[in-house]
Amino acid sequence: MRPQIDAAIKRVLDSGWYLLGPELEAMESEWAEWCGASHAVGMSNGLDALHLILRAWDIGPGDEVIVPSNTYIASWLGVTMAGATPVPVEPEWDTCCIDPAQIEAAITLRTKAIMPVHLYGHACDMNAIMSIARRHGLKVIEDAAQAHGAEVDGKRVGSHGDAIAWSFYPSKNLGALGDAGAVTTNDMQTASKLKMLRNYGSAVRYVNDVPGYNNRLEEIHAAVLREKIKVLDAWNERREVLVNRYQEAFAETDLTLPVVRPGTRHAWHLYTIRHPNRDAIRAHLELAGIGTLIHYPIPPHRQKAYESLGLFHEAFPIAEKIHAETLSLPLGPHLSLDSQERVIEAVLEAIKML
Ligand SMILES: *Cc1c(COP(=O)(O)O)cnc(C)c1O
């Protein structure tokens, strides 16, 4: 995409306008439209998007937010940055998404919100989660950092919950040339509060209504993202083609393969296989010159950063098992069929050697 990206950057340099300008405004309306949401608010990154949503709703110290026990730590960090307490709930083993059947037991008088994370690109069961939230008067904040293009009942992730946090970290399905993020929402009040909070708490220059932050999305990133939104559908389709080949190649093995819940579309941010001998498979691939990653090696409740929460480790066996067995194989719109063939052969070889 070099020519389009060069042209986008040139547009910004020629304009001499670097923050809160026309590129951001255009990007916000294009991203809202792509997601089927009424509003999009650009943010400095996904973590800040999560944090500011909670600030916008005045969720903070003394409040609890229900989060999945298996996720990237940033989901929890959004909660603790706001001063609130993350309350982990176990995922479903097959989808790796928060288990709606276990949410209600975690609700207390302090619970203010539920945070589903569409992990690896699999959309959570939003119908079940929304009905629990409505029944208990809770807000729903979605972490969609891995779910650009995921769908529930034919509707893209981006407007099922009350506010949706996006990351445009370079390797996400939609990635900037550095850190960037956004929030989508159908609620105008949330959108305008977020616009204030990201800009020092100010809606009118030098007039500050609330103590805010500096969490803006820069014009250069907005301009580049606008170009990449145009190819996002095609890139996601390419991911799907590659995933179908993986699924077919591994169908007869004893690997636990990713599933797609009926009624949802997977965004395939990551292609994750699971196996009790994950580390041996990974080592074999490494020897074959194939890079893999583990998303994620240590669950948040076992991180030193969250020692002070005093969580009982044994309470999260499903999260622990996922973190112990999961392995992400190479995947992306850039992956050639030949390269993928090498990966497939190496995985099959590795399994045979176990
Ligand atoms: C990437 C990611 C984030 C954080 O996004 P940044 O833009 O890197 O701050 C949050 N949650 C999940 C699930 C992510 O994958």
mmCIF file of N, CA and C in Angstrom, residues 34-88:
data_model
loop_
_atom_site.group_PDB
_atom_site.id
_atom_site.type_symbol
_atom_site.label_atom_id
_atom_site.label_comp_id
_atom_site.label_asym_id
_atom_site.label_seq_id
_atom_site.Cartn_x
_atom_site.Cartn_y
_atom_site.Cartn_z
ATOM 1 N N TRP A 34 -18.381 2.139 8.815
ATOM 2 C CA TRP A 34 -17.906 0.754 8.581
ATOM 3 C C TRP A 34 -18.419 -0.183 9.660
ATOM 4 N N CYS A 35 -18.467 0.322 10.900
ATOM 5 C CA CYS A 35 -18.908 -0.512 12.029
ATOM 6 C C CYS A 35 -20.413 -0.506 12.202
ATOM 7 N N GLY A 36 -21.115 0.362 11.518
ATOM 8 C CA GLY A 36 -22.553 0.473 11.714
ATOM 9 C C GLY A 36 -22.910 1.147 13.025
ATOM 10 N N ALA A 37 -22.043 2.051 13.493
ATOM 11 C CA ALA A 37 -22.311 2.796 14.731
ATOM 12 C C ALA A 37 -22.625 4.253 14.397
ATOM 13 N N SER A 38 -23.298 4.945 15.324
ATOM 14 C CA SER A 38 -23.641 6.354 15.063
ATOM 15 C C SER A 38 -22.436 7.269 15.211
ATOM 16 N N HIS A 39 -21.527 6.942 16.139
ATOM 17 C CA HIS A 39 -20.385 7.830 16.408
ATOM 18 C C HIS A 39 -19.091 7.035 16.542
ATOM 19 N N ALA A 40 -18.004 7.655 16.078
ATOM 20 C CA ALA A 40 -16.665 7.126 16.373
ATOM 21 C C ALA A 40 -15.837 8.287 16.905
ATOM 22 N N VAL A 41 -15.021 7.984 17.908
ATOM 23 C CA VAL A 41 -14.146 8.999 18.491
ATOM 24 C C VAL A 41 -12.723 8.447 18.462
ATOM 25 N N GLY A 42 -11.834 9.097 17.721
ATOM 26 C CA GLY A 42 -10.447 8.642 17.624
ATOM 27 C C GLY A 42 -9.742 8.787 18.959
ATOM 28 N N MET A 43 -8.856 7.839 19.245
ATOM 29 C CA MET A 43 -8.120 7.822 20.516
ATOM 30 C C MET A 43 -6.665 7.497 20.238
ATOM 31 N N SER A 44 -5.834 7.782 21.230
ATOM 32 C CA SER A 44 -4.396 7.549 21.084
ATOM 33 C C SER A 44 -4.033 6.067 20.970
ATOM 34 N N ASN A 45 -4.817 5.195 21.567
ATOM 35 C CA ASN A 45 -4.584 3.749 21.468
ATOM 36 C C ASN A 45 -5.765 3.006 22.089
ATOM 37 N N GLY A 46 -5.723 1.689 22.033
ATOM 38 C CA GLY A 46 -6.842 0.891 22.536
ATOM 39 C C GLY A 46 -6.987 0.953 24.050
ATOM 40 N N LEU A 47 -5.859 0.933 24.748
ATOM 41 C CA LEU A 47 -5.920 0.996 26.211
ATOM 42 C C LEU A 47 -6.550 2.304 26.677
ATOM 43 N N ASP A 48 -6.139 3.412 26.081
ATOM 44 C CA ASP A 48 -6.733 4.702 26.450
ATOM 45 C C ASP A 48 -8.224 4.736 26.113
ATOM 46 N N ALA A 49 -8.606 4.060 25.026
ATOM 47 C CA ALA A 49 -10.025 4.009 24.653
ATOM 48 C C ALA A 49 -10.820 3.323 25.762
ATOM 49 N N LEU A 50 -10.316 2.181 26.249
ATOM 50 C CA LEU A 50 -11.000 1.463 27.339
ATOM 51 C C LEU A 50 -11.078 2.350 28.589
ATOM 52 N N HIS A 51 -9.955 2.944 28.935
ATOM 53 C CA HIS A 51 -9.881 3.787 30.131
ATOM 54 C C HIS A 51 -10.868 4.963 30.061
ATOM 55 N N LEU A 52 -10.861 5.666 28.932
ATOM 56 C CA LEU A 52 -11.710 6.867 28.847
ATOM 57 C C LEU A 52 -13.198 6.537 28.797
ATOM 58 N N ILE A 53 -13.554 5.383 28.253
ATOM 59 C CA ILE A 53 -14.974 4.993 28.273
ATOM 60 C C ILE A 53 -15.442 4.900 29.728
ATOM 61 N N LEU A 54 -14.644 4.234 30.558
ATOM 62 C CA LEU A 54 -15.039 4.090 31.973
ATOM 63 C C LEU A 54 -15.082 5.455 32.650
ATOM 64 N N ARG A 55 -14.116 6.327 32.346
ATOM 65 C CA ARG A 55 -14.122 7.696 32.896
ATOM 66 C C ARG A 55 -15.386 8.441 32.463
ATOM 67 N N ALA A 56 -15.744 8.256 31.187
ATOM 68 C CA ALA A 56 -16.911 8.970 30.659
ATOM 69 C C ALA A 56 -18.180 8.555 31.404
ATOM 70 N N TRP A 57 -18.184 7.310 31.902
ATOM 71 C CA TRP A 57 -19.360 6.813 32.624
ATOM 72 C C TRP A 57 -19.208 6.974 34.131
ATOM 73 N N ASP A 58 -18.146 7.669 34.565
ATOM 74 C CA ASP A 58 -17.878 7.852 35.999
ATOM 75 C C ASP A 58 -17.757 6.531 36.736
ATOM 76 N N ILE A 59 -17.143 5.562 36.088
ATOM 77 C CA ILE A 59 -16.860 4.287 36.768
ATOM 78 C C ILE A 59 -15.435 4.366 37.294
ATOM 79 N N GLY A 60 -15.279 4.175 38.598
ATOM 80 C CA GLY A 60 -13.955 4.350 39.203
ATOM 81 C C GLY A 60 -13.827 3.618 40.518
ATOM 82 N N PRO A 61 -13.094 4.201 41.464
ATOM 83 C CA PRO A 61 -12.833 3.536 42.742
ATOM 84 C C PRO A 61 -14.112 3.043 43.414
ATOM 85 N N GLY A 62 -14.073 1.807 43.900
ATOM 86 C CA GLY A 62 -15.242 1.223 44.563
ATOM 87 C C GLY A 62 -16.160 0.485 43.604
ATOM 88 N N ASP A 63 -15.953 0.688 42.299
ATOM 89 C CA ASP A 63 -16.802 0.030 41.304
ATOM 90 C C ASP A 63 -16.119 -1.225 40.762
ATOM 91 N N GLU A 64 -16.934 -2.168 40.348
ATOM 92 C CA GLU A 64 -16.403 -3.397 39.753
ATOM 93 C C GLU A 64 -16.812 -3.516 38.287
ATOM 94 N N VAL A 65 -15.890 -4.048 37.497
ATOM 95 C CA VAL A 65 -16.157 -4.309 36.087
ATOM 96 C C VAL A 65 -15.854 -5.781 35.828
ATOM 97 N N ILE A 66 -16.816 -6.484 35.263
ATOM 98 C CA ILE A 66 -16.624 -7.908 34.965
ATOM 99 C C ILE A 66 -15.809 -8.052 33.680
ATOM 100 N N VAL A 67 -14.719 -8.804 33.776
ATOM 101 C CA VAL A 67 -13.811 -8.997 32.645
ATOM 102 C C VAL A 67 -13.579 -10.498 32.444
ATOM 103 N N PRO A 68 -13.114 -10.905 31.261
ATOM 104 C CA PRO A 68 -12.771 -12.315 31.093
ATOM 105 C C PRO A 68 -11.463 -12.637 31.812
ATOM 106 N N SER A 69 -11.354 -13.891 32.309
ATOM 107 C CA SER A 69 -10.122 -14.293 32.998
ATOM 108 C C SER A 69 -9.008 -14.584 32.007
ATOM 109 N N ASN A 70 -9.360 -14.819 30.737
ATOM 110 C CA ASN A 70 -8.334 -15.024 29.710
ATOM 111 C C ASN A 70 -8.403 -13.861 28.742
ATOM 112 N N THR A 71 -7.406 -13.030 28.740
ATOM 113 C CA THR A 71 -7.378 -11.913 27.799
ATOM 114 C C THR A 71 -5.988 -11.322 27.817
ATOM 115 N N TYR A 72 -5.748 -10.382 26.916
ATOM 116 C CA TYR A 72 -4.531 -9.604 27.001
ATOM 117 C C TYR A 72 -4.687 -8.663 28.193
ATOM 118 N N ILE A 73 -3.610 -8.427 28.898
ATOM 119 C CA ILE A 73 -3.687 -7.679 30.156
ATOM 120 C C ILE A 73 -4.255 -6.266 29.974
ATOM 121 N N ALA A 74 -4.184 -5.721 28.755
ATOM 122 C CA ALA A 74 -4.683 -4.359 28.522
ATOM 123 C C ALA A 74 -6.168 -4.232 28.864
ATOM 124 N N SER A 75 -6.948 -5.315 28.675
ATOM 125 C CA SER A 75 -8.375 -5.248 29.018
ATOM 126 C C SER A 75 -8.517 -4.900 30.499
ATOM 127 N N TRP A 76 -7.748 -5.584 31.337
ATOM 128 C CA TRP A 76 -7.800 -5.338 32.786
ATOM 129 C C TRP A 76 -7.198 -3.977 33.121
ATOM 130 N N LEU A 77 -6.143 -3.609 32.405
ATOM 131 C CA LEU A 77 -5.473 -2.332 32.691
ATOM 132 C C LEU A 77 -6.415 -1.151 32.479
ATOM 133 N N GLY A 78 -7.303 -1.269 31.480
ATOM 134 C CA GLY A 78 -8.274 -0.203 31.259
ATOM 135 C C GLY A 78 -9.109 0.031 32.507
ATOM 136 N N VAL A 79 -9.453 -1.069 33.173
ATOM 137 C CA VAL A 79 -10.287 -1.002 34.376
ATOM 138 C C VAL A 79 -9.502 -0.397 35.542
ATOM 139 N N THR A 80 -8.284 -0.896 35.748
ATOM 140 C CA THR A 80 -7.520 -0.414 36.902
ATOM 141 C C THR A 80 -7.029 1.014 36.690
ATOM 142 N N MET A 81 -6.792 1.418 35.428
ATOM 143 C CA MET A 81 -6.424 2.818 35.158
ATOM 144 C C MET A 81 -7.517 3.770 35.624
ATOM 145 N N ALA A 82 -8.778 3.317 35.503
ATOM 146 C CA ALA A 82 -9.895 4.153 35.937
ATOM 147 C C ALA A 82 -10.092 4.068 37.452
ATOM 148 N N GLY A 83 -9.329 3.208 38.110
ATOM 149 C CA GLY A 83 -9.437 3.065 39.566
ATOM 150 C C GLY A 83 -10.457 2.024 39.986
ATOM 151 N N ALA A 84 -11.096 1.366 39.004
ATOM 152 C CA ALA A 84 -12.104 0.350 39.307
ATOM 153 C C ALA A 84 -11.434 -1.014 39.466
ATOM 154 N N THR A 85 -12.222 -2.001 39.894
ATOM 155 C CA THR A 85 -11.687 -3.342 40.163
ATOM 156 C C THR A 85 -12.160 -4.334 39.110
ATOM 157 N N PRO A 86 -11.214 -5.024 38.448
ATOM 158 C CA PRO A 86 -11.622 -6.067 37.494
ATOM 159 C C PRO A 86 -12.058 -7.322 38.232
ATOM 160 N N VAL A 87 -13.207 -7.861 37.841
ATOM 161 C CA VAL A 87 -13.703 -9.107 38.440
ATOM 162 C C VAL A 87 -13.735 -10.152 37.329
ATOM 163 N N PRO A 88 -12.771 -11.089 37.358
ATOM 164 C CA PRO A 88 -12.659 -12.040 36.249
ATOM 165 C C PRO A 88 -13.724 -13.131 36.262
#
